[in-house]
PDB file of N, CA, C, O and CB in Angstrom:
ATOM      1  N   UNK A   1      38.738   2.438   4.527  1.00  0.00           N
ATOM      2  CA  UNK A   1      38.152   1.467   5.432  1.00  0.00           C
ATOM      3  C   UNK A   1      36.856   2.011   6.047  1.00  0.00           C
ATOM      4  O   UNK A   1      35.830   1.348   6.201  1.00  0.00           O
ATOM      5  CB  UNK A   1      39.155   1.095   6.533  1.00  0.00           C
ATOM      6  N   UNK A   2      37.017   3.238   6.363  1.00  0.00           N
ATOM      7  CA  UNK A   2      36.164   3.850   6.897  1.00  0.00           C
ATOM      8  C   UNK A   2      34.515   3.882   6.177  1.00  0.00           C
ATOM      9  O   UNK A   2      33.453   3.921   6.799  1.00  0.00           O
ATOM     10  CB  UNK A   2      36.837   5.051   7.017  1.00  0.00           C
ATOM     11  N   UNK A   3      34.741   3.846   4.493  1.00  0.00           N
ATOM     12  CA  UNK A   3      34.074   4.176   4.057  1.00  0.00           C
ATOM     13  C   UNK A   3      33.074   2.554   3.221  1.00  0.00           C
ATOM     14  O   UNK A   3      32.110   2.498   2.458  1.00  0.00           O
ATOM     15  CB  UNK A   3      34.809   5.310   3.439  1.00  0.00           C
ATOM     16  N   UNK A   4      33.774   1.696   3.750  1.00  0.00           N
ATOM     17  CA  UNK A   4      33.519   0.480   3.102  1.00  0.00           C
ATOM     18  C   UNK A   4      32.554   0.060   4.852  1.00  0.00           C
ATOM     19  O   UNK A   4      31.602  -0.711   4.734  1.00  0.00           O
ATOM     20  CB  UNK A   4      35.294  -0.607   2.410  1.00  0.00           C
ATOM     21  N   UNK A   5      32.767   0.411   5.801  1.00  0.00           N
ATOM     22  CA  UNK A   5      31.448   0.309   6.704  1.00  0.00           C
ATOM     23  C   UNK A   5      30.528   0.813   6.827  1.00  0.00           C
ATOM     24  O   UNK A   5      29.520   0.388   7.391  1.00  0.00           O
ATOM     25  CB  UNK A   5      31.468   0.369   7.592  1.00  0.00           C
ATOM     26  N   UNK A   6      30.768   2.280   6.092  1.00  0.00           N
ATOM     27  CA  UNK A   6      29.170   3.023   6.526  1.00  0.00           C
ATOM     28  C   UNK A   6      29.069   2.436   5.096  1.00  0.00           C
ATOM     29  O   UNK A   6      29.007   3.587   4.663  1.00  0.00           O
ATOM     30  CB  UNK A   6      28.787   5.119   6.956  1.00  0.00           C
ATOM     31  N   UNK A   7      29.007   1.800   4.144  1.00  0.00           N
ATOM     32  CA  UNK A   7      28.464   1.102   2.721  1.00  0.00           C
ATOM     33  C   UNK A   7      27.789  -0.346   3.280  1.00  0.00           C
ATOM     34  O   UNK A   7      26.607  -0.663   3.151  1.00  0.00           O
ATOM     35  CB  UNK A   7      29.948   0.751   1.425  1.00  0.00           C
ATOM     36  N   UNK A   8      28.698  -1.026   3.840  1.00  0.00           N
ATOM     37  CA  UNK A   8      28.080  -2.329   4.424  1.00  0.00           C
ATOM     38  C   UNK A   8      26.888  -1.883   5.659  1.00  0.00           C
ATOM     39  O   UNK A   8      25.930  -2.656   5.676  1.00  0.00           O
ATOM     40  CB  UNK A   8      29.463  -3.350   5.154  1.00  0.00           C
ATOM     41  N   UNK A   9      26.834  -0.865   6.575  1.00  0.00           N
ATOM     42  CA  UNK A   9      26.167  -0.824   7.339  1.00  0.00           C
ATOM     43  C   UNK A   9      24.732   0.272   6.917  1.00  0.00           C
ATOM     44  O   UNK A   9      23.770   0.486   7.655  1.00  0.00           O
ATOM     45  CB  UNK A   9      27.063  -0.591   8.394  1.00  0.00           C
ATOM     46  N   UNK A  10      25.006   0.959   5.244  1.00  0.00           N
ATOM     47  CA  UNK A  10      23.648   1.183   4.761  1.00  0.00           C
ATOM     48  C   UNK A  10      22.944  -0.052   3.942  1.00  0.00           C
ATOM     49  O   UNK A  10      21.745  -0.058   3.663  1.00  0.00           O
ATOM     50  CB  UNK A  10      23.712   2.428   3.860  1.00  0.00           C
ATOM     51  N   UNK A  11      23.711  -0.923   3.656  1.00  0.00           N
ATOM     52  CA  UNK A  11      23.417  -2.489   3.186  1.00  0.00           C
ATOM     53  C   UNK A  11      22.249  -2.867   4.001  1.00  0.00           C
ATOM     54  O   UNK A  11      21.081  -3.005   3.640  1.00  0.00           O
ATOM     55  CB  UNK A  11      24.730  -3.633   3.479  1.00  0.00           C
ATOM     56  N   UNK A  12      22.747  -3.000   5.098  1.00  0.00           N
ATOM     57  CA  UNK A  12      22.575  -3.973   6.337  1.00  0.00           C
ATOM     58  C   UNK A  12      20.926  -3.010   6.841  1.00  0.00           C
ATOM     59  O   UNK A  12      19.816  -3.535   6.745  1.00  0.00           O
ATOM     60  CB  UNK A  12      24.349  -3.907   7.799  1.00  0.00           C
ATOM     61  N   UNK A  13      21.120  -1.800   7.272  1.00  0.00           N
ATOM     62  CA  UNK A  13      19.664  -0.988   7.663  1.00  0.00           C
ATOM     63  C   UNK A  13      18.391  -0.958   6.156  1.00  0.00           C
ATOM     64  O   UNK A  13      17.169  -0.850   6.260  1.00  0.00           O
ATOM     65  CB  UNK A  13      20.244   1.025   8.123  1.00  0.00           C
ATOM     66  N   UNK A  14      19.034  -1.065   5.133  1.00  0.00           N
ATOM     67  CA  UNK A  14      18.844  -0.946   3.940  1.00  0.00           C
ATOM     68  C   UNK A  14      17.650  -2.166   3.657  1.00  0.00           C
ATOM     69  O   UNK A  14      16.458  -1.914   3.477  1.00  0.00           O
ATOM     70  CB  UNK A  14      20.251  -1.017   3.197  1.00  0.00           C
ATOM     71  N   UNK A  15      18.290  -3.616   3.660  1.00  0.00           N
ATOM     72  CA  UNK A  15      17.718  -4.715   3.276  1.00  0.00           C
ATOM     73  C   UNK A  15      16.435  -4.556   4.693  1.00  0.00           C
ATOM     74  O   UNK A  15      15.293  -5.007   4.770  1.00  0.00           O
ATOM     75  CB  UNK A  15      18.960  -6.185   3.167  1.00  0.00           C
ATOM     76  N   UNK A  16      17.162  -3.809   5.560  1.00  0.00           N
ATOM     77  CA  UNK A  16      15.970  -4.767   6.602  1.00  0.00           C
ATOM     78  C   UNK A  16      14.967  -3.819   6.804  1.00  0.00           C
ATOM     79  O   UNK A  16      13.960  -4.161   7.425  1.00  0.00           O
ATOM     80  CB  UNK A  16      16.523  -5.354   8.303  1.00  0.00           C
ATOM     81  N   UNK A  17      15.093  -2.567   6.337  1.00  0.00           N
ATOM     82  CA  UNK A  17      13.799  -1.431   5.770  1.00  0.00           C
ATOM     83  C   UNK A  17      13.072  -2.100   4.990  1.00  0.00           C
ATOM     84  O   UNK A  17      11.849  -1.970   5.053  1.00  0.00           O
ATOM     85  CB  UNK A  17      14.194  -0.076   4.884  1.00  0.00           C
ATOM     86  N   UNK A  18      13.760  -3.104   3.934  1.00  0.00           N
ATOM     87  CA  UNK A  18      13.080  -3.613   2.847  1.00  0.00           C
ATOM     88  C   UNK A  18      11.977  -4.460   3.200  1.00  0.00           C
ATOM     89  O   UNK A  18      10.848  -4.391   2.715  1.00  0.00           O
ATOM     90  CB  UNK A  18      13.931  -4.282   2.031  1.00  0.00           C
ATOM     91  N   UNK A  19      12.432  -5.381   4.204  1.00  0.00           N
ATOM     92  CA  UNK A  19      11.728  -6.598   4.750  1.00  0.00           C
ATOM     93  C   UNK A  19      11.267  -6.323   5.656  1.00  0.00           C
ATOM     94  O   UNK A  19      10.686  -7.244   6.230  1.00  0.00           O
ATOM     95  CB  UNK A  19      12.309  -7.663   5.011  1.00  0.00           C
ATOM     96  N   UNK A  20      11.241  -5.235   6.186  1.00  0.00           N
ATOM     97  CA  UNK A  20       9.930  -5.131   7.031  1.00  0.00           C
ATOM     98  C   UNK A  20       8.755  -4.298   6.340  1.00  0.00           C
ATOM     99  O   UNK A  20       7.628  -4.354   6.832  1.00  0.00           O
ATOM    100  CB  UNK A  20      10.272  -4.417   8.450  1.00  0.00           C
ATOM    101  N   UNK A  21       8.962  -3.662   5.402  1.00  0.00           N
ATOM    102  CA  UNK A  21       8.005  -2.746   4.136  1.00  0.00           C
ATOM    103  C   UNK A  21       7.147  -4.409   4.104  1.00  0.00           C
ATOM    104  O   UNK A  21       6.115  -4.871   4.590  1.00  0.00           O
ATOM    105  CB  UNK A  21       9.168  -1.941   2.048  1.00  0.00           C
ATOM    106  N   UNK A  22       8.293  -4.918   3.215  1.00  0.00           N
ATOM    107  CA  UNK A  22       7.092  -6.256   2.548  1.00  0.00           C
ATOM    108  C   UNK A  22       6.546  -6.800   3.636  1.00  0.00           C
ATOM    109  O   UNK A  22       5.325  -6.891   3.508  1.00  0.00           O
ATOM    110  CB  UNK A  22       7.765  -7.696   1.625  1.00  0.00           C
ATOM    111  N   UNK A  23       7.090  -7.339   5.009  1.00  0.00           N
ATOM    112  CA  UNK A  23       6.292  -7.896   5.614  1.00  0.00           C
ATOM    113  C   UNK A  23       4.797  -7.440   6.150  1.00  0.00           C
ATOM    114  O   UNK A  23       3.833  -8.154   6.426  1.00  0.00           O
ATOM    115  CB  UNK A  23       6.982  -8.181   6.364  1.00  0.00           C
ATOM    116  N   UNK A  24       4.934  -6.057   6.199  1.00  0.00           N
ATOM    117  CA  UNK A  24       3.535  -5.128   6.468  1.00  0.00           C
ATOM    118  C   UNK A  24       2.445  -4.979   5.464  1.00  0.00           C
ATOM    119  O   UNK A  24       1.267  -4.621   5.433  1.00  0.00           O
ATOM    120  CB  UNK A  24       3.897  -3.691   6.694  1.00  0.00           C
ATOM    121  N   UNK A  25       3.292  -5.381   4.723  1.00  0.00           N
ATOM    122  CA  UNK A  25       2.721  -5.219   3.085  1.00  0.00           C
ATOM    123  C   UNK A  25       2.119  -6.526   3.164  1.00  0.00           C
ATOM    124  O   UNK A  25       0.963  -6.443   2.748  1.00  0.00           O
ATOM    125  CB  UNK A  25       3.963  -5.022   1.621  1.00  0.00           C
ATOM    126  N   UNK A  26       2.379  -7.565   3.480  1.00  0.00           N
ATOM    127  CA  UNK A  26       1.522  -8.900   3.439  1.00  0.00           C
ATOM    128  C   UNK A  26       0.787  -9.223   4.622  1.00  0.00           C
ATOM    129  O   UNK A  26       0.103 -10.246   4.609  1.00  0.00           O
ATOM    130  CB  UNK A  26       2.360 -10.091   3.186  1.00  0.00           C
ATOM    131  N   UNK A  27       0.818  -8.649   5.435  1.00  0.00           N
ATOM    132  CA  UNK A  27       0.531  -8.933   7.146  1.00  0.00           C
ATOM    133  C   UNK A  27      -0.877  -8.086   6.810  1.00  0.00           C
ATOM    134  O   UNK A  27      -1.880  -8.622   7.282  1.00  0.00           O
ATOM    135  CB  UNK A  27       1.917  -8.092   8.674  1.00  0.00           C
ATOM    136  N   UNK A  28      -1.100  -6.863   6.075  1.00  0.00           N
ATOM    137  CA  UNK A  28      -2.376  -5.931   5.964  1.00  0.00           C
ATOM    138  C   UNK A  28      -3.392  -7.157   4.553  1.00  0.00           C
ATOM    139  O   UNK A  28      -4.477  -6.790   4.101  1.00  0.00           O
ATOM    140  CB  UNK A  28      -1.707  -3.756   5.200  1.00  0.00           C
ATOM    141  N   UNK A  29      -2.855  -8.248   4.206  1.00  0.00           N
ATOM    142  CA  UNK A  29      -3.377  -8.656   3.046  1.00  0.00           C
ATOM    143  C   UNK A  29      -3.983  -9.675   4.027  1.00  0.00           C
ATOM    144  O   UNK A  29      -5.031 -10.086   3.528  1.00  0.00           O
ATOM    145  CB  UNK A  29      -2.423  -9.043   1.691  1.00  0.00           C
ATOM    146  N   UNK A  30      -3.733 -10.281   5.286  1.00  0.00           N
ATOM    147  CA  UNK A  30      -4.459 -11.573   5.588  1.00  0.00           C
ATOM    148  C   UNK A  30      -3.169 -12.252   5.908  1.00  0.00           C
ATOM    149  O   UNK A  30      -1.979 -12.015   5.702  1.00  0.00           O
ATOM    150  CB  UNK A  30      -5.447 -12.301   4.329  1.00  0.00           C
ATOM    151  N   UNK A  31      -4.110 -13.518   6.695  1.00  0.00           N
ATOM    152  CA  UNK A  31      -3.612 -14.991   7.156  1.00  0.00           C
ATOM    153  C   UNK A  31      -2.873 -15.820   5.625  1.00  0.00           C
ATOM    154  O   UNK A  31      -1.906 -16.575   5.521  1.00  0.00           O
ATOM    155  CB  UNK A  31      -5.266 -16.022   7.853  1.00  0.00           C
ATOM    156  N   UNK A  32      -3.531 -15.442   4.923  1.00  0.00           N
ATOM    157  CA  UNK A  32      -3.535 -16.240   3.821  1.00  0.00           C
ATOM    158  C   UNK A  32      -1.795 -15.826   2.716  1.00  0.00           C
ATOM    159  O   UNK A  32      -0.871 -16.526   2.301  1.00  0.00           O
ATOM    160  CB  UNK A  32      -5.258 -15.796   2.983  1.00  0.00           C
ATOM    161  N   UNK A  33      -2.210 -14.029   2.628  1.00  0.00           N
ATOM    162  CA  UNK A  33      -1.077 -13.603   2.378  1.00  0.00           C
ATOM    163  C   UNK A  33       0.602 -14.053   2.146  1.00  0.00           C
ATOM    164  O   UNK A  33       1.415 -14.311   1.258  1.00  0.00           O
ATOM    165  CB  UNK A  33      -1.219 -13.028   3.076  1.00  0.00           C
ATOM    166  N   UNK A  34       0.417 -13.905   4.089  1.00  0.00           N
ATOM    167  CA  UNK A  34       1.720 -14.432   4.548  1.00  0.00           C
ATOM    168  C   UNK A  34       2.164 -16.319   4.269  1.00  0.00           C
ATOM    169  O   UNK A  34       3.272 -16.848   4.176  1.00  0.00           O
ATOM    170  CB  UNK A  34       1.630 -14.042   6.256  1.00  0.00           C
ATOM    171  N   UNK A  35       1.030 -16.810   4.214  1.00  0.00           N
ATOM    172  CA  UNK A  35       1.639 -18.332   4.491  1.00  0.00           C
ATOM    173  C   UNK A  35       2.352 -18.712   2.784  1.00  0.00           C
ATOM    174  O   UNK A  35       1.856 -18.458   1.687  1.00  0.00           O
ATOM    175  CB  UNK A  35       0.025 -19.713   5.073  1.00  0.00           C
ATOM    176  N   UNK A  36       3.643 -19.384   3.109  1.00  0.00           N
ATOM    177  CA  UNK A  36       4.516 -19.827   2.306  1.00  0.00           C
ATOM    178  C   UNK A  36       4.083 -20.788   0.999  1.00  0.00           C
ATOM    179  O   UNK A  36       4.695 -20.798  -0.069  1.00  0.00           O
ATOM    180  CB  UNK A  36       5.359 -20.426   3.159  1.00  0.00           C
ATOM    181  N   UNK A  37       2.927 -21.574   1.303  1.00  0.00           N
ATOM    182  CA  UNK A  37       2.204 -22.119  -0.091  1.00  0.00           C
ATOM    183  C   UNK A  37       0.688 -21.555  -0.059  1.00  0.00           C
ATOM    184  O   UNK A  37      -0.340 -22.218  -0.196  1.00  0.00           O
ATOM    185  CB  UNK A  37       2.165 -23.979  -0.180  1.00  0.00           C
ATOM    186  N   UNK A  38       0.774 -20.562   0.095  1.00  0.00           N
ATOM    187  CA  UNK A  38      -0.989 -19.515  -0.420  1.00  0.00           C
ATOM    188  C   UNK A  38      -1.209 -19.793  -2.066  1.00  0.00           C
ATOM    189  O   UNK A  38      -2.265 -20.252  -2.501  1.00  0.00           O
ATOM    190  CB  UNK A  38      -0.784 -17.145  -0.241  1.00  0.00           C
ATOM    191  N   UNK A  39       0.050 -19.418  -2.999  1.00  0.00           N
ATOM    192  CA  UNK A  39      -0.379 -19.960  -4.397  1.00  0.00           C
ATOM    193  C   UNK A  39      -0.862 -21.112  -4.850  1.00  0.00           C
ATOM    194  O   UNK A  39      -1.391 -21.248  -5.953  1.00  0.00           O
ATOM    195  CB  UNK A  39       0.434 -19.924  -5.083  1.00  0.00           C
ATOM    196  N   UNK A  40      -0.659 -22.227  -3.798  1.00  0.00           N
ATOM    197  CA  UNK A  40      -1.072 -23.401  -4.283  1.00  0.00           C
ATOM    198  C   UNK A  40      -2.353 -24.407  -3.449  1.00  0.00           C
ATOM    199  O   UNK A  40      -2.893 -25.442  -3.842  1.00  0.00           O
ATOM    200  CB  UNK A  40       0.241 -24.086  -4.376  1.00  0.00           C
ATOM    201  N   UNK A  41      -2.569 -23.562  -2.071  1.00  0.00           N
ATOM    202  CA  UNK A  41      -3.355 -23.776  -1.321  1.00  0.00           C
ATOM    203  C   UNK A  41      -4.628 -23.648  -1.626  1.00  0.00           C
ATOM    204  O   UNK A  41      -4.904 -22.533  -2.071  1.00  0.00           O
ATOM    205  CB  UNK A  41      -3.095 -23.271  -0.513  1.00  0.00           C
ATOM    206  N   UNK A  42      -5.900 -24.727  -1.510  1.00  0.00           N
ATOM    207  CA  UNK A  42      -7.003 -25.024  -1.710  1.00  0.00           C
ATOM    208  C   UNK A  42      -7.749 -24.866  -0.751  1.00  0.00           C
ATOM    209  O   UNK A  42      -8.667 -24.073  -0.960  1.00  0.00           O
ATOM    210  CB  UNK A  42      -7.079 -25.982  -2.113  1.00  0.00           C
ATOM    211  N   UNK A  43      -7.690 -25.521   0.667  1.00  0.00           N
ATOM    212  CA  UNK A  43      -8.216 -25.527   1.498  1.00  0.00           C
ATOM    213  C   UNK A  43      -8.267 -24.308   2.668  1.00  0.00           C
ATOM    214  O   UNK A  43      -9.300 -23.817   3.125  1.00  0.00           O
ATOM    215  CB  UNK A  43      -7.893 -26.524   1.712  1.00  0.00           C
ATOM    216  N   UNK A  44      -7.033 -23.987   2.991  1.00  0.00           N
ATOM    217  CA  UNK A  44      -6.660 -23.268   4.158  1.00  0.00           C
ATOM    218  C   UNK A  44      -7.720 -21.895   4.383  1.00  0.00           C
ATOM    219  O   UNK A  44      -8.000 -21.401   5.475  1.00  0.00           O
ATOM    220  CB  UNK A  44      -5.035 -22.833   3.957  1.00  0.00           C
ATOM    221  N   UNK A  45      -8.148 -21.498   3.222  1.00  0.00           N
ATOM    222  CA  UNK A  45      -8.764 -20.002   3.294  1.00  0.00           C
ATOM    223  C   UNK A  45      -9.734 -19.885   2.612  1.00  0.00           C
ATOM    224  O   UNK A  45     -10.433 -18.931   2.951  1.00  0.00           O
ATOM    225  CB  UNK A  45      -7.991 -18.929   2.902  1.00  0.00           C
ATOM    226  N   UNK A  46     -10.245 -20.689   1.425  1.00  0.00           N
ATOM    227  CA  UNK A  46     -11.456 -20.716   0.655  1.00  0.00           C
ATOM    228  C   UNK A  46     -12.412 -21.743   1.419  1.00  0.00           C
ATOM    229  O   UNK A  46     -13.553 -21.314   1.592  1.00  0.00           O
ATOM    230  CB  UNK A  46     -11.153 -21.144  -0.905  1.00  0.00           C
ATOM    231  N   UNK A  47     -12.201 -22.767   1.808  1.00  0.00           N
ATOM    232  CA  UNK A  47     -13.421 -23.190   2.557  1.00  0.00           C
ATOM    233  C   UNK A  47     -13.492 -23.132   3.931  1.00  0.00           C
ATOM    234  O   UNK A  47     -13.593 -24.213   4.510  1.00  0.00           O
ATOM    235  CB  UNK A  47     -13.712 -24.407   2.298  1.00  0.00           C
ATOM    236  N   UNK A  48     -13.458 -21.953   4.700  1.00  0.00           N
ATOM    237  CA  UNK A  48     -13.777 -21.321   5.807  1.00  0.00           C
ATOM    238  C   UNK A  48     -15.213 -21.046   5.690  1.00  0.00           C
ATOM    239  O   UNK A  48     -15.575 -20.558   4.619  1.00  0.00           O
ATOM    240  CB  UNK A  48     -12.960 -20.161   6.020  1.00  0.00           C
ATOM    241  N   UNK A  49     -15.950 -21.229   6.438  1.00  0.00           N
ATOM    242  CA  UNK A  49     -17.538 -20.558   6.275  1.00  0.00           C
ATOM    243  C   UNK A  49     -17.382 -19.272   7.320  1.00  0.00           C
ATOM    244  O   UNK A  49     -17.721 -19.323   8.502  1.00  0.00           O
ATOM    245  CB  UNK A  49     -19.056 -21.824   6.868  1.00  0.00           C
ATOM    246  N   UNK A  50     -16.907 -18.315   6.780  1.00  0.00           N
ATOM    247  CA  UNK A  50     -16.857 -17.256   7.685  1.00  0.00           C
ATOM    248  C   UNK A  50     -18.184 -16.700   8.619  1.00  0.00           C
ATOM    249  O   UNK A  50     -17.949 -16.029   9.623  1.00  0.00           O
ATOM    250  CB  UNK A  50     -16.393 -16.228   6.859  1.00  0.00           C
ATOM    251  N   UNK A  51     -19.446 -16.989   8.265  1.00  0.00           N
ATOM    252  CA  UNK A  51     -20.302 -16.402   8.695  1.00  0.00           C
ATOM    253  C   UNK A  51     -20.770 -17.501   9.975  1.00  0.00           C
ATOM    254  O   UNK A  51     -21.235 -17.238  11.084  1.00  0.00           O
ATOM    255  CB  UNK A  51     -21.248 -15.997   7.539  1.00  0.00           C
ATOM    256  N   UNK A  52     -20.460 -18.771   9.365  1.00  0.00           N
ATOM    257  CA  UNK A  52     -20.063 -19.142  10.818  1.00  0.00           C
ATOM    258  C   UNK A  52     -19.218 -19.117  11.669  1.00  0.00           C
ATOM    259  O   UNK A  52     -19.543 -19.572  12.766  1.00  0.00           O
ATOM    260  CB  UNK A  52     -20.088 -19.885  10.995  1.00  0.00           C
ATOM    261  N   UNK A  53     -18.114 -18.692  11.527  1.00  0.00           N
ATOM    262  CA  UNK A  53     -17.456 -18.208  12.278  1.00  0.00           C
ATOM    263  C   UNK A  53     -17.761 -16.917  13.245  1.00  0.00           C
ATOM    264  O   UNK A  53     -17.687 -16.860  14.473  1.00  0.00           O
ATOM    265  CB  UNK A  53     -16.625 -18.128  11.601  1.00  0.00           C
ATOM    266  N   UNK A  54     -17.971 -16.329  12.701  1.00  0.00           N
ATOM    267  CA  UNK A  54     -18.652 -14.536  13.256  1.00  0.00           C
ATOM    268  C   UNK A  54     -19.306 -14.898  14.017  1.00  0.00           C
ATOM    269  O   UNK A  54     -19.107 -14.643  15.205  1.00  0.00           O
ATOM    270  CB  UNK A  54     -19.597 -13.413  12.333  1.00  0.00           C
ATOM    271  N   UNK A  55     -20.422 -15.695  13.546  1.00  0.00           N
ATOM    272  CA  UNK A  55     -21.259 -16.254  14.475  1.00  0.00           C
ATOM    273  C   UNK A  55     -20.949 -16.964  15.584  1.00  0.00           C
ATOM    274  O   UNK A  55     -21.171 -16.464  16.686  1.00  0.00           O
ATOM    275  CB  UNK A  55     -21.926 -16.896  13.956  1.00  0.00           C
ATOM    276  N   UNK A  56     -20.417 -18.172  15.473  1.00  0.00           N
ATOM    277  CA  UNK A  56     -19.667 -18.372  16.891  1.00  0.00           C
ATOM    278  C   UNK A  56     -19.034 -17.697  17.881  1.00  0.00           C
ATOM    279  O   UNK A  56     -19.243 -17.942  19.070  1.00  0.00           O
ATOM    280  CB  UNK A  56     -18.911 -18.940  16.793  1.00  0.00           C
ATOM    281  N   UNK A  57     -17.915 -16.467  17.311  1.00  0.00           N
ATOM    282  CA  UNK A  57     -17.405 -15.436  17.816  1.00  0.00           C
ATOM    283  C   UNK A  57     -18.107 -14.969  18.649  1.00  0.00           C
ATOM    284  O   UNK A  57     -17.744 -14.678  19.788  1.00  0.00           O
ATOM    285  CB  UNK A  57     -17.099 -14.650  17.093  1.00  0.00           C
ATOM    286  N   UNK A  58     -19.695 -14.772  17.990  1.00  0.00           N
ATOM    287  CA  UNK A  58     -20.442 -13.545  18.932  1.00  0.00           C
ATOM    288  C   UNK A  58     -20.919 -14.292  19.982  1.00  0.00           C
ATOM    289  O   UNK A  58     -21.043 -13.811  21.108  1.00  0.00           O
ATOM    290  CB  UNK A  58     -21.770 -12.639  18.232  1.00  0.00           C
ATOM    291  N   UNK A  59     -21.185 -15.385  19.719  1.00  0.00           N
ATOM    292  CA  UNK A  59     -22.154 -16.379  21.045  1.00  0.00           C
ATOM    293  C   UNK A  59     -20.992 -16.089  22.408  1.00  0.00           C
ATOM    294  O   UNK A  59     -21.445 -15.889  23.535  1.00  0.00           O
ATOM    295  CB  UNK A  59     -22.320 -18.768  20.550  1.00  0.00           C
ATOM    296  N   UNK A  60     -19.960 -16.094  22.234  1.00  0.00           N
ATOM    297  CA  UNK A  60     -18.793 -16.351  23.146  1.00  0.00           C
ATOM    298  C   UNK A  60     -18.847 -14.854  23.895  1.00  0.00           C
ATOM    299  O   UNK A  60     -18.034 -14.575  24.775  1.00  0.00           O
ATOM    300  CB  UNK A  60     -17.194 -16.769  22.250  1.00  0.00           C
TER     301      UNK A  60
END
């Protein structure tokens, strides 16, 4: 019995080492990265005019 919890409870620290690896792993890639339809998304991140943006940024 003993030994069937420390198995479920390296499971358990195990998966969530995992998912926080990947989440850092996509969080260092961008906005774009993380969002749930990025493969199929057109708009959200390619037509940004970033340099206007910066630009606005700095006026502020």
């Amino acid at each position: 019995m003993h030994m069937i919890d420390i198995l479920i409870g390296l499971l358990v620290f195990g998966y969530a080492g995992f998912s926080l690896i990947r989440f850092t792993k996509k969080a260092k890639k961008g906005k774009c990265a993380t969002c749930e339809v990025e493969p199929t998304c057109q708009t959200a991140c390619d037509d940004v005019n970033w340099d206007k943006v910066i630009a606005e940024a700095l006026k502020k």
